[in-house]
């Protein structure tokens, strides 16, 4: 996300190190491309499992998404992150997130529901199960990945709390904790991070709450212990480290709508025909690939979700 010119809000030293970092990203892209060219499947190094103390190799049962696109290597998924609560530098997020306490953790679900309830994350997993969903993640910044998530449909949780007939939207909130999230001391954004969905979007089977990826629990940089994943929308809708979910009557204002209302709308559906005011959305860079590929309408999930927006002008409701 680049809502404000980085030179306006960032000391020059940080700005310059960001440029150095971008060169690093190009190097990662190159080495991954080289791997693919050699015909090997994306390799991911074993990572230490804090619970076990022994390395557990990340694994997924799938090797591609439904379009045949290869999974993005675990290494890239867990080191190239947007998580402004830690840092605006993608590469700085994982090191800063290392000691994040994602347990114990509860998610409070309330608002316009008959059965408000606070869930322990372990209870969520026990109650609603865990399935693998391989989804493309398309960031509004025009890069993308293919990620094997673990999680369960958000609809299962919503049905459990019984939304009332007044509920029209779902509002999500990330933990507010300036000790754990140094980025929340930044005055540029109205913390905590907030996102929202229309109720019918939230009930769609593709919308999941994720508790893991590559067969392992989520790492802090990816939004531990539980985050939203809405694959047909730009990545910023997929809010991380959720503590609160409310059913509401009015359309929620997200952090990004509040920060730059002329650039980020409520719907944020991936749409190659509607450009960001400052860059084109017609193509994207798949992390690990050289060159660019065409961006697909609704990120390739058009068949599944287009009916949600049948009577809407998607240029107006962006
Ligand atoms: N959620 C919170 N709380 N804070 C953030 O900064 N960044 C968003 C989204 N969820 C963000 C967030 C953006 S812009 C993207 S592209 C995705 O998370 C990135 O998810 P990933 O780092 O797991 O790939």
GROMACS .gro file of C-alpha atoms and ligand atoms in nm:
model
  342
    1UNK     CA    1   0.000   0.000   0.000
    2UNK     CA    2   0.137   0.337  -0.088
    3UNK     CA    3  -0.135   0.578   0.025
    4UNK     CA    4   0.101   0.870   0.079
    5UNK     CA    5   0.430   0.930  -0.103
    6UNK     CA    6   0.694   0.752   0.103
    7UNK     CA    7   0.925   1.050   0.085
    8UNK     CA    8   0.656   1.257   0.259
    9UNK     CA    9   0.629   1.033   0.561
   10UNK     CA   10   0.956   0.845   0.581
   11UNK     CA   11   1.299   0.966   0.687
   12UNK     CA   12   1.539   0.958   0.393
   13UNK     CA   13   1.755   0.683   0.546
   14UNK     CA   14   1.453   0.451   0.570
   15UNK     CA   15   1.343   0.548   0.220
   16UNK     CA   16   1.685   0.464   0.082
   17UNK     CA   17   1.700   0.128   0.262
   18UNK     CA   18   1.358   0.053   0.109
   19UNK     CA   19   1.509   0.102  -0.236
   20UNK     CA   20   1.791  -0.133  -0.141
   21UNK     CA   21   1.528  -0.381  -0.026
   22UNK     CA   22   1.346  -0.365  -0.359
   23UNK     CA   23   1.666  -0.485  -0.524
   24UNK     CA   24   1.662  -0.777  -0.278
   25UNK     CA   25   1.312  -0.866  -0.386
   26UNK     CA   26   1.425  -0.876  -0.747
   27UNK     CA   27   1.699  -1.118  -0.641
   28UNK     CA   28   1.445  -1.345  -0.467
   29UNK     CA   29   1.231  -1.337  -0.782
   30UNK     CA   30   1.530  -1.435  -0.989
   31UNK     CA   31   1.640  -1.725  -0.770
   32UNK     CA   32   1.286  -1.867  -0.753
   33UNK     CA   33   1.251  -1.836  -1.129
   34UNK     CA   34   1.579  -2.023  -1.166
   35UNK     CA   35   1.442  -2.303  -0.947
   36UNK     CA   36   1.130  -2.334  -1.160
   37UNK     CA   37   1.340  -2.332  -1.478
   38UNK     CA   38   1.535  -2.633  -1.344
   39UNK     CA   39   1.206  -2.820  -1.323
   40UNK     CA   40   1.210  -2.865  -0.948
   41UNK     CA   41   0.901  -2.794  -0.743
   42UNK     CA   42   0.922  -2.489  -0.516
   43UNK     CA   43   1.152  -2.589  -0.232
   44UNK     CA   44   1.092  -2.463   0.120
   45UNK     CA   45   1.345  -2.501   0.399
   46UNK     CA   46   1.237  -2.661   0.727
   47UNK     CA   47   1.148  -2.403   0.989
   48UNK     CA   48   1.162  -2.446   1.365
   49UNK     CA   49   0.826  -2.522   1.525
   50UNK     CA   50   0.822  -2.324   1.853
   51UNK     CA   51   0.582  -2.574   2.014
   52UNK     CA   52   0.796  -2.879   1.932
   53UNK     CA   53   1.143  -2.732   1.929
   54UNK     CA   54   1.218  -2.946   1.623
   55UNK     CA   55   1.212  -2.843   1.258
   56UNK     CA   56   0.887  -2.934   1.085
   57UNK     CA   57   0.901  -2.900   0.708
   58UNK     CA   58   0.611  -2.696   0.574
   59UNK     CA   59   0.394  -2.902   0.344
   60UNK     CA   60   0.076  -2.874   0.141
   61UNK     CA   61  -0.128  -3.152  -0.015
   62UNK     CA   62  -0.168  -2.953  -0.336
   63UNK     CA   63   0.116  -2.837  -0.560
   64UNK     CA   64  -0.085  -2.596  -0.777
   65UNK     CA   65  -0.406  -2.395  -0.765
   66UNK     CA   66  -0.709  -2.493  -0.978
   67UNK     CA   67  -0.566  -2.298  -1.274
   68UNK     CA   68  -0.243  -2.498  -1.262
   69UNK     CA   69  -0.036  -2.213  -1.115
   70UNK     CA   70   0.246  -2.331  -0.887
   71UNK     CA   71   0.239  -2.255  -0.515
   72UNK     CA   72   0.454  -1.962  -0.408
   73UNK     CA   73   0.742  -2.100  -0.197
   74UNK     CA   74   0.687  -2.099   0.181
   75UNK     CA   75   0.999  -1.885   0.219
   76UNK     CA   76   0.851  -1.602   0.011
   77UNK     CA   77   0.505  -1.629   0.170
   78UNK     CA   78   0.658  -1.585   0.515
   79UNK     CA   79   0.921  -1.318   0.445
   80UNK     CA   80   0.752  -1.078   0.199
   81UNK     CA   81   0.465  -0.943   0.405
   82UNK     CA   82   0.237  -0.645   0.438
   83UNK     CA   83   0.165  -0.598   0.807
   84UNK     CA   84   0.180  -0.230   0.897
   85UNK     CA   85   0.137  -0.300   1.268
   86UNK     CA   86   0.497  -0.427   1.257
   87UNK     CA   87   0.650  -0.224   0.977
   88UNK     CA   88   0.583  -0.063   0.642
   89UNK     CA   89   0.888  -0.251   0.510
   90UNK     CA   90   0.779  -0.593   0.386
   91UNK     CA   91   1.115  -0.753   0.461
   92UNK     CA   92   1.124  -0.611   0.816
   93UNK     CA   93   0.792  -0.767   0.922
   94UNK     CA   94   0.904  -1.128   0.985
   95UNK     CA   95   1.203  -1.041   1.208
   96UNK     CA   96   0.995  -0.791   1.407
   97UNK     CA   97   0.712  -1.043   1.446
   98UNK     CA   98   0.933  -1.322   1.583
   99UNK     CA   99   0.834  -1.279   1.950
  100UNK     CA  100   0.468  -1.195   1.892
  101UNK     CA  101   0.244  -1.366   2.149
  102UNK     CA  102  -0.042  -1.523   1.954
  103UNK     CA  103  -0.154  -1.741   2.243
  104UNK     CA  104  -0.371  -1.727   2.448
  105UNK     CA  105  -0.608  -1.557   2.201
  106UNK     CA  106  -0.980  -1.507   2.183
  107UNK     CA  107  -1.212  -1.375   1.912
  108UNK     CA  108  -1.525  -1.198   2.032
  109UNK     CA  109  -1.820  -1.222   1.794
  110UNK     CA  110  -2.111  -0.989   1.865
  111UNK     CA  111  -2.323  -0.699   1.748
  112UNK     CA  112  -2.649  -0.784   1.571
  113UNK     CA  113  -2.657  -1.155   1.658
  114UNK     CA  114  -2.878  -1.375   1.874
  115UNK     CA  115  -2.591  -1.568   2.029
  116UNK     CA  116  -2.286  -1.345   2.092
  117UNK     CA  117  -1.985  -1.545   2.200
  118UNK     CA  118  -1.614  -1.522   2.273
  119UNK     CA  119  -1.422  -1.810   2.118
  120UNK     CA  120  -1.080  -1.939   2.210
  121UNK     CA  121  -0.885  -2.000   1.887
  122UNK     CA  122  -0.837  -2.368   1.972
  123UNK     CA  123  -1.215  -2.394   2.013
  124UNK     CA  124  -1.266  -2.237   1.667
  125UNK     CA  125  -1.040  -2.502   1.513
  126UNK     CA  126  -1.210  -2.786   1.705
  127UNK     CA  127  -1.559  -2.668   1.623
  128UNK     CA  128  -1.521  -2.566   1.260
  129UNK     CA  129  -1.237  -2.790   1.144
  130UNK     CA  130  -0.950  -2.710   0.913
  131UNK     CA  131  -0.935  -2.764   0.538
  132UNK     CA  132  -0.675  -2.669   0.279
  133UNK     CA  133  -0.772  -2.398   0.032
  134UNK     CA  134  -0.521  -2.297  -0.234
  135UNK     CA  135  -0.597  -1.936  -0.328
  136UNK     CA  136  -0.431  -1.663  -0.528
  137UNK     CA  137  -0.357  -1.354  -0.317
  138UNK     CA  138  -0.353  -1.039  -0.532
  139UNK     CA  139  -0.222  -0.731  -0.349
  140UNK     CA  140  -0.354  -0.390  -0.456
  141UNK     CA  141   0.013  -0.302  -0.516
  142UNK     CA  142   0.001  -0.536  -0.820
  143UNK     CA  143   0.198  -0.836  -0.698
  144UNK     CA  144   0.051  -1.179  -0.624
  145UNK     CA  145   0.117  -1.518  -0.468
  146UNK     CA  146  -0.047  -1.862  -0.460
  147UNK     CA  147  -0.092  -1.980  -0.102
  148UNK     CA  148  -0.214  -2.311   0.045
  149UNK     CA  149  -0.418  -2.183   0.342
  150UNK     CA  150  -0.565  -2.390   0.622
  151UNK     CA  151  -0.895  -2.270   0.759
  152UNK     CA  152  -1.271  -2.293   0.762
  153UNK     CA  153  -1.552  -2.101   0.592
  154UNK     CA  154  -1.639  -1.780   0.777
  155UNK     CA  155  -2.005  -1.873   0.715
  156UNK     CA  156  -1.975  -2.156   0.969
  157UNK     CA  157  -1.886  -1.912   1.246
  158UNK     CA  158  -2.152  -1.659   1.141
  159UNK     CA  159  -2.426  -1.924   1.136
  160UNK     CA  160  -2.322  -2.030   1.487
  161UNK     CA  161  -2.388  -1.680   1.631
  162UNK     CA  162  -2.712  -1.631   1.432
  163UNK     CA  163  -2.711  -1.284   1.271
  164UNK     CA  164  -3.041  -1.097   1.324
  165UNK     CA  165  -3.242  -0.965   1.031
  166UNK     CA  166  -3.095  -0.617   1.092
  167UNK     CA  167  -2.736  -0.733   1.027
  168UNK     CA  168  -2.615  -0.618   0.682
  169UNK     CA  169  -2.235  -0.609   0.717
  170UNK     CA  170  -1.955  -0.779   0.908
  171UNK     CA  171  -1.687  -0.564   1.071
  172UNK     CA  172  -1.347  -0.713   1.164
  173UNK     CA  173  -1.086  -0.569   1.397
  174UNK     CA  174  -0.718  -0.653   1.454
  175UNK     CA  175  -0.564  -0.661   1.804
  176UNK     CA  176  -0.466  -0.317   1.935
  177UNK     CA  177  -0.145  -0.355   2.137
  178UNK     CA  178   0.127  -0.095   2.088
  179UNK     CA  179   0.377  -0.305   2.285
  180UNK     CA  180   0.350  -0.596   2.045
  181UNK     CA  181   0.274  -0.388   1.737
  182UNK     CA  182   0.523  -0.099   1.722
  183UNK     CA  183   0.365   0.025   1.398
  184UNK     CA  184   0.048   0.113   1.589
  185UNK     CA  185   0.235   0.411   1.734
  186UNK     CA  186   0.236   0.565   1.386
  187UNK     CA  187  -0.001   0.863   1.374
  188UNK     CA  188  -0.066   0.816   1.002
  189UNK     CA  189  -0.336   0.554   1.045
  190UNK     CA  190  -0.642   0.519   1.267
  191UNK     CA  191  -0.561   0.200   1.457
  192UNK     CA  192  -0.668  -0.070   1.506
  193UNK     CA  193  -0.684  -0.206   1.149
  194UNK     CA  194  -1.048  -0.251   1.055
  195UNK     CA  195  -1.203  -0.425   0.756
  196UNK     CA  196  -1.553  -0.516   0.648
  197UNK     CA  197  -1.763  -0.730   0.417
  198UNK     CA  198  -2.126  -0.723   0.314
  199UNK     CA  199  -2.306  -1.010   0.488
  200UNK     CA  200  -2.366  -1.204   0.165
  201UNK     CA  201  -1.995  -1.172   0.075
  202UNK     CA  202  -1.901  -1.295   0.421
  203UNK     CA  203  -2.135  -1.593   0.385
  204UNK     CA  204  -1.981  -1.695   0.050
  205UNK     CA  205  -1.803  -2.029   0.072
  206UNK     CA  206  -1.475  -1.888  -0.066
  207UNK     CA  207  -1.438  -1.648   0.230
  208UNK     CA  208  -1.244  -1.824   0.502
  209UNK     CA  209  -1.094  -1.763   0.842
  210UNK     CA  210  -0.744  -1.902   0.820
  211UNK     CA  211  -0.541  -2.046   1.105
  212UNK     CA  212  -0.253  -2.185   0.902
  213UNK     CA  213  -0.068  -2.223   0.575
  214UNK     CA  214   0.153  -2.490   0.421
  215UNK     CA  215   0.018  -2.739   0.679
  216UNK     CA  216   0.138  -2.538   0.979
  217UNK     CA  217  -0.014  -2.286   1.217
  218UNK     CA  218   0.007  -1.929   1.090
  219UNK     CA  219   0.328  -1.748   1.168
  220UNK     CA  220   0.284  -1.400   1.322
  221UNK     CA  221   0.385  -1.222   1.000
  222UNK     CA  222   0.093  -1.389   0.818
  223UNK     CA  223  -0.163  -1.285   1.081
  224UNK     CA  224  -0.143  -1.542   1.363
  225UNK     CA  225  -0.343  -1.690   1.510
  226UNK     CA  226  -0.643  -1.618   1.287
  227UNK     CA  227  -0.702  -1.397   0.982
  228UNK     CA  228  -0.951  -1.345   0.707
  229UNK     CA  229  -0.885  -1.460   0.348
  230UNK     CA  230  -1.115  -1.327   0.073
  231UNK     CA  231  -0.947  -1.437  -0.250
  232UNK     CA  232  -1.151  -1.234  -0.501
  233UNK     CA  233  -1.065  -0.904  -0.330
  234UNK     CA  234  -0.739  -0.712  -0.302
  235UNK     CA  235  -0.519  -0.847  -0.024
  236UNK     CA  236  -0.578  -0.558   0.214
  237UNK     CA  237  -0.932  -0.688   0.278
  238UNK     CA  238  -0.778  -1.005   0.429
  239UNK     CA  239  -0.731  -0.861   0.778
  240UNK     CA  240  -0.479  -1.027   1.011
  241UNK     CA  241  -0.468  -1.120   1.381
  242UNK     CA  242  -0.842  -1.070   1.439
  243UNK     CA  243  -0.979  -1.022   1.792
  244UNK     CA  244  -1.328  -0.889   1.719
  245UNK     CA  245  -1.602  -0.959   1.467
  246UNK     CA  246  -1.926  -0.758   1.478
  247UNK     CA  247  -2.242  -0.788   1.274
  248UNK     CA  248  -2.357  -0.435   1.198
  249UNK     CA  249  -2.626  -0.244   1.007
  250UNK     CA  250  -2.409   0.027   0.849
  251UNK     CA  251  -2.121  -0.023   0.607
  252UNK     CA  252  -1.799  -0.022   0.815
  253UNK     CA  253  -1.519   0.223   0.737
  254UNK     CA  254  -1.192   0.038   0.693
  255UNK     CA  255  -0.849   0.169   0.791
  256UNK     CA  256  -0.767   0.221   0.423
  257UNK     CA  257  -1.093   0.398   0.339
  258UNK     CA  258  -1.020   0.631   0.629
  259UNK     CA  259  -0.655   0.688   0.530
  260UNK     CA  260  -0.710   0.748   0.156
  261UNK     CA  261  -1.081   0.750   0.063
  262UNK     CA  262  -1.010   0.850  -0.298
  263UNK     CA  263  -0.786   0.543  -0.345
  264UNK     CA  264  -0.942   0.260  -0.145
  265UNK     CA  265  -1.310   0.174  -0.153
  266UNK     CA  266  -1.515  -0.067   0.057
  267UNK     CA  267  -1.552  -0.340  -0.204
  268UNK     CA  268  -1.195  -0.364  -0.337
  269UNK     CA  269  -1.280  -0.648  -0.577
  270UNK     CA  270  -0.987  -0.741  -0.799
  271UNK     CA  271  -1.073  -0.574  -1.129
  272UNK     CA  272  -0.824  -0.531  -1.416
  273UNK     CA  273  -1.047  -0.267  -1.578
  274UNK     CA  274  -1.051  -0.027  -1.284
  275UNK     CA  275  -0.710   0.124  -1.220
  276UNK     CA  276  -0.577   0.251  -0.892
  277UNK     CA  277  -0.557   0.631  -0.924
  278UNK     CA  278  -0.176   0.601  -0.934
  279UNK     CA  279  -0.110   0.275  -1.119
  280UNK     CA  280  -0.265   0.022  -1.356
  281UNK     CA  281  -0.436  -0.289  -1.223
  282UNK     CA  282  -0.443  -0.467  -1.559
  283UNK     CA  283  -0.140  -0.684  -1.483
  284UNK     CA  284   0.056  -0.814  -1.186
  285UNK     CA  285   0.391  -0.959  -1.088
  286UNK     CA  286   0.365  -1.312  -0.947
  287UNK     CA  287   0.629  -1.338  -0.676
  288UNK     CA  288   0.897  -1.576  -0.801
  289UNK     CA  289   0.833  -1.505  -1.170
  290UNK     CA  290   1.001  -1.275  -1.414
  291UNK     CA  291   0.775  -1.054  -1.621
  292UNK     CA  292   0.411  -0.982  -1.558
  293UNK     CA  293   0.088  -1.172  -1.607
  294UNK     CA  294  -0.260  -1.043  -1.681
  295UNK     CA  295  -0.481  -0.978  -1.381
  296UNK     CA  296  -0.802  -1.181  -1.391
  297UNK     CA  297  -1.145  -1.040  -1.312
  298UNK     CA  298  -1.227  -1.112  -0.947
  299UNK     CA  299  -0.876  -1.265  -0.932
  300UNK     CA  300  -0.997  -1.565  -1.134
  301UNK     CA  301  -1.301  -1.638  -0.914
  302UNK     CA  302  -1.554  -1.466  -1.144
  303UNK     CA  303  -1.769  -1.772  -1.196
  304UNK     CA  304  -1.812  -1.815  -0.823
  305UNK     CA  305  -1.867  -1.455  -0.711
  306UNK     CA  306  -1.985  -1.235  -1.002
  307UNK     CA  307  -2.352  -1.291  -0.906
  308UNK     CA  308  -2.291  -1.109  -0.576
  309UNK     CA  309  -2.245  -0.788  -0.778
  310UNK     CA  310  -2.491  -0.846  -1.063
  311UNK     CA  311  -2.678  -0.518  -1.018
  312UNK     CA  312  -2.380  -0.300  -0.925
  313UNK     CA  313  -2.167  -0.059  -1.128
  314UNK     CA  314  -1.821  -0.187  -1.035
  315UNK     CA  315  -1.659   0.141  -1.147
  316UNK     CA  316  -1.861   0.323  -0.884
  317UNK     CA  317  -1.838   0.061  -0.612
  318UNK     CA  318  -1.464  -0.005  -0.632
  319LIG     N1  319  -0.399  -0.690   0.821
  319LIG     C1  320  -0.351  -0.607   0.915
  319LIG     N2  321  -0.400  -0.612   1.039
  319LIG     N3  322  -0.250  -0.518   0.888
  319LIG     C2  323  -0.197  -0.505   0.761
  319LIG     O1  324  -0.107  -0.422   0.740
  319LIG     N4  325  -0.204  -0.584   0.530
  319LIG     C3  326  -0.294  -0.635   0.426
  319LIG     C4  327  -0.352  -0.772   0.462
  319LIG     N5  328  -0.396  -0.773   0.601
  319LIG     C5  329  -0.249  -0.591   0.659
  319LIG     C6  330  -0.349  -0.685   0.695
  319LIG     C7  331  -0.233  -0.642   0.294
  319LIG     S1  332  -0.208  -0.492   0.215
  319LIG     C8  333  -0.204  -0.759   0.232
  319LIG     S2  334  -0.153  -0.764   0.070
  319LIG     C9  335  -0.214  -0.887   0.305
  319LIG     O2  336  -0.252  -0.870   0.440
  319LIG    C10  337  -0.079  -0.956   0.300
  319LIG     O3  338  -0.086  -1.082   0.363
  319LIG     P1  339   0.046  -1.170   0.374
  319LIG     O4  340   0.154  -1.085   0.434
  319LIG     O5  341   0.010  -1.287   0.461
  319LIG     O6  342   0.081  -1.212   0.232
   0.00000   0.00000   0.00000
